[in-house]
Tab-separated table of N, CA and C in Angstrom:
chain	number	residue	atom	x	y	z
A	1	UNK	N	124.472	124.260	34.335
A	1	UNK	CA	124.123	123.678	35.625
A	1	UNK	C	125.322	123.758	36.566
A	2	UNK	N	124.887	123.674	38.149
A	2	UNK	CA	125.970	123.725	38.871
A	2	UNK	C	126.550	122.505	39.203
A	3	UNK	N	127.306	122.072	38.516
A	3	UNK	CA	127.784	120.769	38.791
A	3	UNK	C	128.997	120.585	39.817
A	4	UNK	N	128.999	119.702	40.819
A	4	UNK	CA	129.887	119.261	41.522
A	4	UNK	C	130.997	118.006	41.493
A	5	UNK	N	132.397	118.600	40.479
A	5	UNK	CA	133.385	117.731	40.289
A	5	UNK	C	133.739	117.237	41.146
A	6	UNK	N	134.580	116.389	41.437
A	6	UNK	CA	135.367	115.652	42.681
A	6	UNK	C	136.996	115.193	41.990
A	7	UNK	N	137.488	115.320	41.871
A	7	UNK	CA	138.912	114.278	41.088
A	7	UNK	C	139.747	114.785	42.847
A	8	UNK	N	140.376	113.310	42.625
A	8	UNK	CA	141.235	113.050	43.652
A	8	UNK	C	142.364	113.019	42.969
A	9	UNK	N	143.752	113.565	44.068
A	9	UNK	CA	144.964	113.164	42.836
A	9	UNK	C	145.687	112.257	43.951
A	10	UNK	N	146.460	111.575	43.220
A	10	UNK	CA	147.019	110.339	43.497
A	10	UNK	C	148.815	110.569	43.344
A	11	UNK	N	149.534	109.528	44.230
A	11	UNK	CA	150.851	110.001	44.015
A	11	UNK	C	151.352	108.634	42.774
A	12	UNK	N	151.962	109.829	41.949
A	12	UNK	CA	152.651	108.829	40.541
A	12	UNK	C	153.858	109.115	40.563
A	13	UNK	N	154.392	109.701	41.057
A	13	UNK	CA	156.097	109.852	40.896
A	13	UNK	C	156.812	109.979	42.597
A	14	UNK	N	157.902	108.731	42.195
A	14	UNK	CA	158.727	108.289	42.986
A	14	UNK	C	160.017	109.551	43.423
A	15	UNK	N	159.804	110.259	42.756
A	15	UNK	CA	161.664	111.051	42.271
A	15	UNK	C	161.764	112.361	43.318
A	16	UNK	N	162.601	112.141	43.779
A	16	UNK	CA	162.951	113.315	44.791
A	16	UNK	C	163.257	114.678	43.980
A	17	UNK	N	162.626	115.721	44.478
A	17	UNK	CA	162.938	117.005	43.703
A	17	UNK	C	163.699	117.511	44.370
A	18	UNK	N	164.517	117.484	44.849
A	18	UNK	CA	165.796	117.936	45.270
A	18	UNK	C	166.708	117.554	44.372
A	19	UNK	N	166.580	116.609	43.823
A	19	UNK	CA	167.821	116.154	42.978
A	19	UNK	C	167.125	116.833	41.111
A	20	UNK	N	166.910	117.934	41.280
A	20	UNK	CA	166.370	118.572	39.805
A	20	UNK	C	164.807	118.835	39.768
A	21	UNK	N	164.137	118.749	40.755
A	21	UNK	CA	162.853	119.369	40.617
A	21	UNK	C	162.766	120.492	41.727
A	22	UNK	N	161.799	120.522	42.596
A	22	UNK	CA	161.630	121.800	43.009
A	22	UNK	C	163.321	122.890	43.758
A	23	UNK	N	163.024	123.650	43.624
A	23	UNK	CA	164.366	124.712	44.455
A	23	UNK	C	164.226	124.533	45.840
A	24	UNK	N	164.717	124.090	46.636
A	24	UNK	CA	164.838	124.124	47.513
A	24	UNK	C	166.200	124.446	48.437
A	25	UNK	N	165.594	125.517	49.082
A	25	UNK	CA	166.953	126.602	49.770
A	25	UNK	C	166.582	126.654	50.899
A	26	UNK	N	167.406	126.379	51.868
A	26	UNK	CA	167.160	126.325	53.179
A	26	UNK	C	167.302	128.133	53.801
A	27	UNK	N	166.275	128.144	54.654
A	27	UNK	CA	165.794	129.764	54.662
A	27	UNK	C	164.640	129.836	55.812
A	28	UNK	N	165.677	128.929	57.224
A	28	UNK	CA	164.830	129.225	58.891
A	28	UNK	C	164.052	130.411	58.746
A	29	UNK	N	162.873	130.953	58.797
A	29	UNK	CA	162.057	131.995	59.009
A	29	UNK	C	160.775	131.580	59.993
A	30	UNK	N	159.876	132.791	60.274
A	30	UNK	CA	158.921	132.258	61.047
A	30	UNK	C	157.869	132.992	60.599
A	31	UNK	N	156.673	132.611	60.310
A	31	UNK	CA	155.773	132.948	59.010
A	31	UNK	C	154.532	133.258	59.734
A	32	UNK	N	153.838	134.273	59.821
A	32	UNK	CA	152.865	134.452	60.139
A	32	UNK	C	152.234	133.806	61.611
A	33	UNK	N	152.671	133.099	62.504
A	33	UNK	CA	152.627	132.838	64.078
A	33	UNK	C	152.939	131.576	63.462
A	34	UNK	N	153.348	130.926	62.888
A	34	UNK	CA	153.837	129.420	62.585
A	34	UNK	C	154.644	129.286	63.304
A	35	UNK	N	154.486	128.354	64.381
A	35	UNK	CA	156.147	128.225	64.998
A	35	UNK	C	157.015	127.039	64.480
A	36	UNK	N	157.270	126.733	64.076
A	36	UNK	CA	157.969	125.676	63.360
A	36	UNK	C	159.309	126.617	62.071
A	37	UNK	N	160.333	126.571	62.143
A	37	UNK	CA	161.155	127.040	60.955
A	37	UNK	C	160.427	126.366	59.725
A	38	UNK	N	160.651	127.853	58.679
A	38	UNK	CA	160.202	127.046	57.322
A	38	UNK	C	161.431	127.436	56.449
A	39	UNK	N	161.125	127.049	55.214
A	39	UNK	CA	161.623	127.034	54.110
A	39	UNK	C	160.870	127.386	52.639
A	40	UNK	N	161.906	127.922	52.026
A	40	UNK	CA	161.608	128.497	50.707
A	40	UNK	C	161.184	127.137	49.871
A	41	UNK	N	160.108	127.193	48.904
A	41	UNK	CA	160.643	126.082	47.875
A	41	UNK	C	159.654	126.921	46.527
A	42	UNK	N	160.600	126.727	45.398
A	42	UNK	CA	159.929	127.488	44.019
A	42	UNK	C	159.063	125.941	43.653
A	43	UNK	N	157.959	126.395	43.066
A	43	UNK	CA	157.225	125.350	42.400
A	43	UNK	C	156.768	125.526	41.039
A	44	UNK	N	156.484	125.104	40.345
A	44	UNK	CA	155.796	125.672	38.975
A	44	UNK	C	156.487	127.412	38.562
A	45	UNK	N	155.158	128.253	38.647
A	45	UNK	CA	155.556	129.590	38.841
A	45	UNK	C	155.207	130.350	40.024
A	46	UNK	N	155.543	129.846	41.259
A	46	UNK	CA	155.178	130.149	42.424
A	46	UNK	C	156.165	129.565	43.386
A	47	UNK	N	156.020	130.762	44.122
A	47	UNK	CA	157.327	130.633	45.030
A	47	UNK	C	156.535	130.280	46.584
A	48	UNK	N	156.875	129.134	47.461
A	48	UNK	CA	156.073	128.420	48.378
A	48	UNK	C	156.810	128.842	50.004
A	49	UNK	N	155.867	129.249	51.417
A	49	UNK	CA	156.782	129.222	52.537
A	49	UNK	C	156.045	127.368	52.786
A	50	UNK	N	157.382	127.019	53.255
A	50	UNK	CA	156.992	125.694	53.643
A	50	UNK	C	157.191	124.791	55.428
A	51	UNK	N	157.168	123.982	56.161
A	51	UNK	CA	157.476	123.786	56.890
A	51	UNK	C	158.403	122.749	56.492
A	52	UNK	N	159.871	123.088	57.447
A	52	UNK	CA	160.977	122.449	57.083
A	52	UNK	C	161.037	120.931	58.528
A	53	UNK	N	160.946	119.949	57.139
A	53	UNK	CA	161.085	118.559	58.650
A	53	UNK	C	161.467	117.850	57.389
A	54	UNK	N	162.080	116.813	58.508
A	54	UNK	CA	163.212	116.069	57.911
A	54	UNK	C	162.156	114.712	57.005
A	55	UNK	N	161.300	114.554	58.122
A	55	UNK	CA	159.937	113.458	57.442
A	55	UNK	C	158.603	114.059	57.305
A	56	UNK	N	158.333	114.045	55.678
A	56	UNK	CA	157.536	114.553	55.712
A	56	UNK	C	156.025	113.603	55.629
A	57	UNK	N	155.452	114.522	56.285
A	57	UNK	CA	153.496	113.600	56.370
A	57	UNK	C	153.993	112.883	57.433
A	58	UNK	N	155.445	113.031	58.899
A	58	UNK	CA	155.252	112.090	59.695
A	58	UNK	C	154.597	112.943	60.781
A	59	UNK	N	153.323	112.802	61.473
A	59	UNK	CA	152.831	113.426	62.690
A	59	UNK	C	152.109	114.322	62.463
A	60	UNK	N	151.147	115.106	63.182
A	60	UNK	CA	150.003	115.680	62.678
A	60	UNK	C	149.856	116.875	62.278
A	61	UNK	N	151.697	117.748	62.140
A	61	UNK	CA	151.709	118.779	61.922
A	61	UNK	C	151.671	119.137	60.415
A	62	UNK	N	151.668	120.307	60.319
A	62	UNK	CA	151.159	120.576	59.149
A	62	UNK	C	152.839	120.430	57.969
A	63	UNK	N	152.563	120.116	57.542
A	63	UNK	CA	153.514	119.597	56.408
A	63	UNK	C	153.740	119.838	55.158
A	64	UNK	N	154.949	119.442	54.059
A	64	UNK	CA	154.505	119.847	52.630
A	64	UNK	C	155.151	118.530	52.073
A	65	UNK	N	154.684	118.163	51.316
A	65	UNK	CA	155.739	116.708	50.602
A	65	UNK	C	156.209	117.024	49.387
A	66	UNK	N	157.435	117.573	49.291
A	66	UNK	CA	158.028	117.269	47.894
A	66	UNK	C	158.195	116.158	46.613
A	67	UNK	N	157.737	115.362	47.428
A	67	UNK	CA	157.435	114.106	46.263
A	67	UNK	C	155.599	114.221	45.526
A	68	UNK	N	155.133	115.398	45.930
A	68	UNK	CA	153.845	115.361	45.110
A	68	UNK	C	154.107	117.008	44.004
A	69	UNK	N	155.020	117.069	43.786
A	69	UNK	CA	155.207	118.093	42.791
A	69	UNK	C	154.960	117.448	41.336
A	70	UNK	N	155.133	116.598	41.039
A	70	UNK	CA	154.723	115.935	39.757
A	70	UNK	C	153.168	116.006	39.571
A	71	UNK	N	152.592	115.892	40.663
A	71	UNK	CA	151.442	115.289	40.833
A	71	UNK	C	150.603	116.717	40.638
A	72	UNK	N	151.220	118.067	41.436
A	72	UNK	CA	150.276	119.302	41.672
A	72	UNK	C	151.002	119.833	40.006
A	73	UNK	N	151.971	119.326	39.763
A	73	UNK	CA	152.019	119.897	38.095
A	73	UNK	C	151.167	119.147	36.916
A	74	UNK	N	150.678	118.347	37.248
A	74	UNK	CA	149.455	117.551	36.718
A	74	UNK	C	148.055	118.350	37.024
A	75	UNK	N	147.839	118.463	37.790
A	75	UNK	CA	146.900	119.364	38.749
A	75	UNK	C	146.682	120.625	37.904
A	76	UNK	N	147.553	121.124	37.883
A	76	UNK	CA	147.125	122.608	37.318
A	76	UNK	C	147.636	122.013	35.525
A	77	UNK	N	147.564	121.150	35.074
A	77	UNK	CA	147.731	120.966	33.847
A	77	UNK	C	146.017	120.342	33.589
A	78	UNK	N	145.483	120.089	34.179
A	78	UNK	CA	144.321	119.652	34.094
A	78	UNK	C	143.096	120.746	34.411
A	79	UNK	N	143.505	121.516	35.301
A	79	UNK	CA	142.600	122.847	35.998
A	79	UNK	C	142.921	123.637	34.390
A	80	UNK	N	143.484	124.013	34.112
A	80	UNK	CA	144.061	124.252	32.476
A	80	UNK	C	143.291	124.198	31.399
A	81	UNK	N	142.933	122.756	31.356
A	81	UNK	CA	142.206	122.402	30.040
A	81	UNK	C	140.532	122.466	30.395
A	82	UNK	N	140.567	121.926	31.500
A	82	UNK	CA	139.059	122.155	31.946
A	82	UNK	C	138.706	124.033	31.557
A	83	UNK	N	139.422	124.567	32.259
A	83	UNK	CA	139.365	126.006	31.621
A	83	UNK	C	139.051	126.573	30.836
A	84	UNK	N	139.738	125.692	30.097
A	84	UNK	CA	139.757	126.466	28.206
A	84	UNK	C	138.391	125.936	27.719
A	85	UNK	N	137.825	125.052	28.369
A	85	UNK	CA	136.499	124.402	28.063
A	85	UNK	C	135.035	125.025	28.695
A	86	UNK	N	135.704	125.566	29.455
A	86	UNK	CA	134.669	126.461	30.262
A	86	UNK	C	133.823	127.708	30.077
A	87	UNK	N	132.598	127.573	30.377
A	87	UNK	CA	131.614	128.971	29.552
A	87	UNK	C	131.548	129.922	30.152
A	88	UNK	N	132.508	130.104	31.251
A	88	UNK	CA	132.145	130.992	31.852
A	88	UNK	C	133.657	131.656	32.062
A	89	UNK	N	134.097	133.159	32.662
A	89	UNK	CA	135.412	132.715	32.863
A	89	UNK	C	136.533	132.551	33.657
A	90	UNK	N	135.600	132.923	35.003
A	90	UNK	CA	136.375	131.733	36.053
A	90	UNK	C	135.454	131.328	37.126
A	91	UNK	N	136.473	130.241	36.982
A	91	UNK	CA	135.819	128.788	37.227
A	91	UNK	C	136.467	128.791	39.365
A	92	UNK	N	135.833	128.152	39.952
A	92	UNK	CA	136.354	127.878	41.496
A	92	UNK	C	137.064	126.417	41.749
A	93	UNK	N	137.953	126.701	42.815
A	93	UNK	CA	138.540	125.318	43.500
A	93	UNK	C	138.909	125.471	44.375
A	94	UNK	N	138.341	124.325	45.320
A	94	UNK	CA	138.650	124.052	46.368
A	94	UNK	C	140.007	123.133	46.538
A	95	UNK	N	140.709	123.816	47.786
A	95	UNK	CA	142.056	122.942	48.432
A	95	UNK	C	141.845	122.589	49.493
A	96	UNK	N	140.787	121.394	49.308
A	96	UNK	CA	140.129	120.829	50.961
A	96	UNK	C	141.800	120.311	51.667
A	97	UNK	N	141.796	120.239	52.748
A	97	UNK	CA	142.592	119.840	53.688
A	97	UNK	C	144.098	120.598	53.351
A	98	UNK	N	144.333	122.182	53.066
A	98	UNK	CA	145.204	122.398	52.367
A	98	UNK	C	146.640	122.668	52.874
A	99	UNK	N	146.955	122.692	54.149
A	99	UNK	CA	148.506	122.629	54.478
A	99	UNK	C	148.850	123.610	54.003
A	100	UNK	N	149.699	123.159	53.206
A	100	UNK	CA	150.751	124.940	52.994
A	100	UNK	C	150.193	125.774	51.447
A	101	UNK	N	148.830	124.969	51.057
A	101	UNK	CA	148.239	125.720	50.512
A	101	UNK	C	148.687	125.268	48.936
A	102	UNK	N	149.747	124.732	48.708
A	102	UNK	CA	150.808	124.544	47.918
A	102	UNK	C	149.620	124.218	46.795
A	103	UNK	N	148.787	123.683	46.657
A	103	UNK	CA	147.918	123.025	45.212
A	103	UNK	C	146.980	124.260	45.008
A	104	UNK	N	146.412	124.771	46.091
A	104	UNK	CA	145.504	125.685	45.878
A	104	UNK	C	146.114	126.998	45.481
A	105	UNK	N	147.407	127.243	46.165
A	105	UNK	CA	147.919	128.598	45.453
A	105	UNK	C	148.336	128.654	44.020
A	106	UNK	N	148.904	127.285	43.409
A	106	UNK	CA	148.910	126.756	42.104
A	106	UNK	C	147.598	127.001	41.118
A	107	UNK	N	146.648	126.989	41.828
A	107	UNK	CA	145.436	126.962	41.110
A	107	UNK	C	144.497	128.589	41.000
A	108	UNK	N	144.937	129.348	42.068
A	108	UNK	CA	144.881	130.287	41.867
A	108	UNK	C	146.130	131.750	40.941
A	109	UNK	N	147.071	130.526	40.865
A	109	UNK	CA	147.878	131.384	39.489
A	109	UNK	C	147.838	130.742	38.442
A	110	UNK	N	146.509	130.204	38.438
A	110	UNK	CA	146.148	129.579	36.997
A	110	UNK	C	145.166	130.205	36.310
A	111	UNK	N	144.738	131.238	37.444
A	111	UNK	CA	143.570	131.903	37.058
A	111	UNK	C	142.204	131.556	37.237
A	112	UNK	N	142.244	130.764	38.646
A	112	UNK	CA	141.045	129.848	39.022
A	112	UNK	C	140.789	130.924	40.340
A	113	UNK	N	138.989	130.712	40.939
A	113	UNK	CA	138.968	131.346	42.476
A	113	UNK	C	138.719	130.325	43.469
A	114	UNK	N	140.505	130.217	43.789
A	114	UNK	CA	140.789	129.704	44.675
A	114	UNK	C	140.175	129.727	46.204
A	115	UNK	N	139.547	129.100	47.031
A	115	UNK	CA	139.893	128.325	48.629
A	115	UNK	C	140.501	127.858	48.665
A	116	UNK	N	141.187	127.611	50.064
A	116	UNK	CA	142.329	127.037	50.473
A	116	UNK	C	141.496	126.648	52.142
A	117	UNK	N	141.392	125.904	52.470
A	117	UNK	CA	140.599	125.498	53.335
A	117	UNK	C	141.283	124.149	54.323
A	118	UNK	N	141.561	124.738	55.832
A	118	UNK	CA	141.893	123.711	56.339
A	118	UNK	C	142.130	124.288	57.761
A	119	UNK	N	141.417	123.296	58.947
A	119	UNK	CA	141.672	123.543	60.053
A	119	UNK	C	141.899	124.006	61.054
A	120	UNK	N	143.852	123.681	60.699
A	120	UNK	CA	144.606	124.194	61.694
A	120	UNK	C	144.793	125.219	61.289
A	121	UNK	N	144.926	126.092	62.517
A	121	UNK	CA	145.348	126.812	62.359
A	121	UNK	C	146.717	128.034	61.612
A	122	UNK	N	148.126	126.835	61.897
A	122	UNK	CA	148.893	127.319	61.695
A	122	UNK	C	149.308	127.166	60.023
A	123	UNK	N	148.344	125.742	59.559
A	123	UNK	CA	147.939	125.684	58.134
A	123	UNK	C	147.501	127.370	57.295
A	124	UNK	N	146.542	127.332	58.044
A	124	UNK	CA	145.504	128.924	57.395
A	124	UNK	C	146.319	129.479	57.592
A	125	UNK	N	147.599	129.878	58.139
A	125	UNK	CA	148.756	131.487	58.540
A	125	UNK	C	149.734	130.760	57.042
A	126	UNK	N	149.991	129.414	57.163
A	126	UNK	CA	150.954	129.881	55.462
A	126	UNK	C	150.151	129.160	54.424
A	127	UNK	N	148.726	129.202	54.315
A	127	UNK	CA	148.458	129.830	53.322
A	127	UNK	C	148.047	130.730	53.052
A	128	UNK	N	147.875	131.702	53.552
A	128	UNK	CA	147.605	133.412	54.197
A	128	UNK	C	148.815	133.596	53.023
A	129	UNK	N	149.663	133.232	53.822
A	129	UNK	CA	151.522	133.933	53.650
A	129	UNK	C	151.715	133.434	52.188
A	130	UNK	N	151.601	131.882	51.463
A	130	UNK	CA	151.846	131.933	50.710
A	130	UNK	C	151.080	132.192	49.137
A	131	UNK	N	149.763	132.656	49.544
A	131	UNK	CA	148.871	133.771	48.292
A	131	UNK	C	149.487	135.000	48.537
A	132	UNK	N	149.875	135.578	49.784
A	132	UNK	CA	150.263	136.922	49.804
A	132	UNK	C	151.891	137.324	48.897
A	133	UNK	N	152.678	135.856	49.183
A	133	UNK	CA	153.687	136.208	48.675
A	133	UNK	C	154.322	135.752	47.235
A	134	UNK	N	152.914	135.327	46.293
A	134	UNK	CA	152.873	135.339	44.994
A	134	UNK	C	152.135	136.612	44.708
A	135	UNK	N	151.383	137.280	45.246
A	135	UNK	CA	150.405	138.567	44.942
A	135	UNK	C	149.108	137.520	44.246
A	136	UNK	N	148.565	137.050	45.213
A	136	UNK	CA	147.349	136.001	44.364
A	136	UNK	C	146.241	136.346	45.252
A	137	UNK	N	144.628	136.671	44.296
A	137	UNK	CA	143.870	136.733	45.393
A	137	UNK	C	143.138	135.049	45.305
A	138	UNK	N	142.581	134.973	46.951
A	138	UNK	CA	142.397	133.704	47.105
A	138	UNK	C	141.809	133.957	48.510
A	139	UNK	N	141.038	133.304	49.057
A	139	UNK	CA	139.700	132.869	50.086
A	139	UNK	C	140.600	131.952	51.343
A	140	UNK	N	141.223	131.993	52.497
A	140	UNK	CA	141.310	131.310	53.299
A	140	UNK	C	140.863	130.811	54.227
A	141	UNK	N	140.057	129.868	54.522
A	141	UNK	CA	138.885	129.217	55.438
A	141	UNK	C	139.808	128.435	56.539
A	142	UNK	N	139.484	128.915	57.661
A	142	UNK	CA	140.366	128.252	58.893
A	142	UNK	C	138.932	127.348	59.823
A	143	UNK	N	138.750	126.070	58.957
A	143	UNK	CA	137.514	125.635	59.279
A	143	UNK	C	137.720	123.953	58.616
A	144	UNK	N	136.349	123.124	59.083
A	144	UNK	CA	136.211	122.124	58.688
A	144	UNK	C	135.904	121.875	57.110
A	145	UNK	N	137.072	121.470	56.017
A	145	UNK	CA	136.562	121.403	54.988
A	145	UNK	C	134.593	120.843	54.473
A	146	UNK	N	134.695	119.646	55.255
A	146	UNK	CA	133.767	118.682	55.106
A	146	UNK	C	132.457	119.562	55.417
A	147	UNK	N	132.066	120.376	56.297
A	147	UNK	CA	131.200	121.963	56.187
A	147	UNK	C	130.945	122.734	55.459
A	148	UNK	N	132.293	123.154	54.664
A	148	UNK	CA	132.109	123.929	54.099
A	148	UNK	C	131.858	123.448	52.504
A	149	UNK	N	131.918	122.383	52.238
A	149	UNK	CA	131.497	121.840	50.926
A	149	UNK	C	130.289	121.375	51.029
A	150	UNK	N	129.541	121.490	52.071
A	150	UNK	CA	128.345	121.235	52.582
A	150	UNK	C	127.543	122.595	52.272
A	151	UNK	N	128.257	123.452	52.649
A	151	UNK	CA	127.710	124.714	52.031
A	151	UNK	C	127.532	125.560	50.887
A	152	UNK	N	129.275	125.435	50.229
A	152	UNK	CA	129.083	125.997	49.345
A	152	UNK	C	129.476	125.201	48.146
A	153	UNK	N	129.429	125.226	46.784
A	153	UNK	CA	129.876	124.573	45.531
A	153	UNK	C	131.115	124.960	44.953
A	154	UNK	N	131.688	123.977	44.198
A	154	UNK	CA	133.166	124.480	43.629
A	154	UNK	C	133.276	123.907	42.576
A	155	UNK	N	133.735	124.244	41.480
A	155	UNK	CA	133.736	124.208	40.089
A	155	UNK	C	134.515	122.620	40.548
A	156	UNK	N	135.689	123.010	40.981
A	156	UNK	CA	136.679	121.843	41.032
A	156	UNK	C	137.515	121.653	42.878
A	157	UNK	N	138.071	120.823	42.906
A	157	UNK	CA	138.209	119.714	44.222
A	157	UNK	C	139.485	119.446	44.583
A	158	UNK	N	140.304	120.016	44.707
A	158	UNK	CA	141.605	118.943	45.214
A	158	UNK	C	141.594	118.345	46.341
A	159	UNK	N	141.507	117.352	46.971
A	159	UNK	CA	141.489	116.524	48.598
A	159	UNK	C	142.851	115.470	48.859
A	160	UNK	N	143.619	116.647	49.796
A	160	UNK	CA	144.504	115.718	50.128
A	160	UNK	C	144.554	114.297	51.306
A	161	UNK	N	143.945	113.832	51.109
A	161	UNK	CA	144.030	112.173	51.928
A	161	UNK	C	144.992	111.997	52.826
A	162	UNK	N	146.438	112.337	52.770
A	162	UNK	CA	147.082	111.347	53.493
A	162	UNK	C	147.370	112.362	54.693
A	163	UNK	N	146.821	113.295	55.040
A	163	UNK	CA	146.840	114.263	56.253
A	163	UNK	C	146.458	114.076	57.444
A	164	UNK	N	146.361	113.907	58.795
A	164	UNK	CA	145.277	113.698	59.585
A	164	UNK	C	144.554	114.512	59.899
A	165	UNK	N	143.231	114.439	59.518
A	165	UNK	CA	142.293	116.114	59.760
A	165	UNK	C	141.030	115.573	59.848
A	166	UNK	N	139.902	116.216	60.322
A	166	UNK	CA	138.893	116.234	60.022
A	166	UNK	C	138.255	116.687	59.256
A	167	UNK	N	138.007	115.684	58.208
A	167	UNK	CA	136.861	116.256	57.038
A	167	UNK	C	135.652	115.044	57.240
């Protein structure tokens, strides 16, 4: 049957990855019409373009939070096992509201068929940029998540909450 998961992920870790979790190298570039300088950051096994600000999730631009790397390494530790459980052999996920794409490109080097789905615009250009610059194929929707799950089905769900967007 086509069943429609939902899991929300939640933030559980306090710990700055700068101080021993993600790489982060400062590396001004300008990414696909993004105007904002970004930055490099390695994650898991994927290398991320990010937007570089000093606060992150403050204001409505598109953002990345380094304090949810615990959380998207949970994420694809779970997309994982569901996997191995699965009858078929690949499975879909959605990265409703996805920013820099960062969970959904994770999930598509997990061997999942990834969307990455969100909005703004300048969102959809790095996650364009950052499937292109793991070599990952993956679906980018420059649209209202909340539509498009209206339309179509997805094995599995990531929804980031603390964004301001319309879904």
């Amino acid at each position: 049957s086509n069943i429609f998961k939902c899991v929300v992920f939640v933030r559980v870790s306090n710990r700055d990855p700068r101080s021993g979790g993600s790489s982060l190298q400062d590396a001004p570039l300008f990414a696909f019409g993004v105007r904002t300088p970004t930055m490099h950051v390695t994650e898991g096994e994927v290398e991320l373009v990010v937007p570089e600000q000093p606060e992150s999730g403050v204001g409505d631009a598109v953002f990345f939070n380094p304090v949810q790397e615990f959380n998207r390494d949970l994420t694809v530790a779970v997309l994982r096992a569901h996997e191995s459980e699965a009858d078929r052999d690949r499975l879909s996920y959605l990265d409703a509201n996805a920013a820099t794409g960062a969970r959904g490109v994770r999930a598509a080097n997990a061997g999942y068929d990834a969307t990455l789905c969100d909005h703004d615009a300048d969102a959809a250009a790095l996650c364009r940029e950052n499937l292109a610059r793991n070599d990952l194929d993956g679906r980018v929707e420059e649209r209202n998540a909340n539509a498009l799950m209206h339309e179509e089905r997805f094995d599995e769900l990531g929804l980031t909450p603390n964004r301001k967007t319309v879904l």
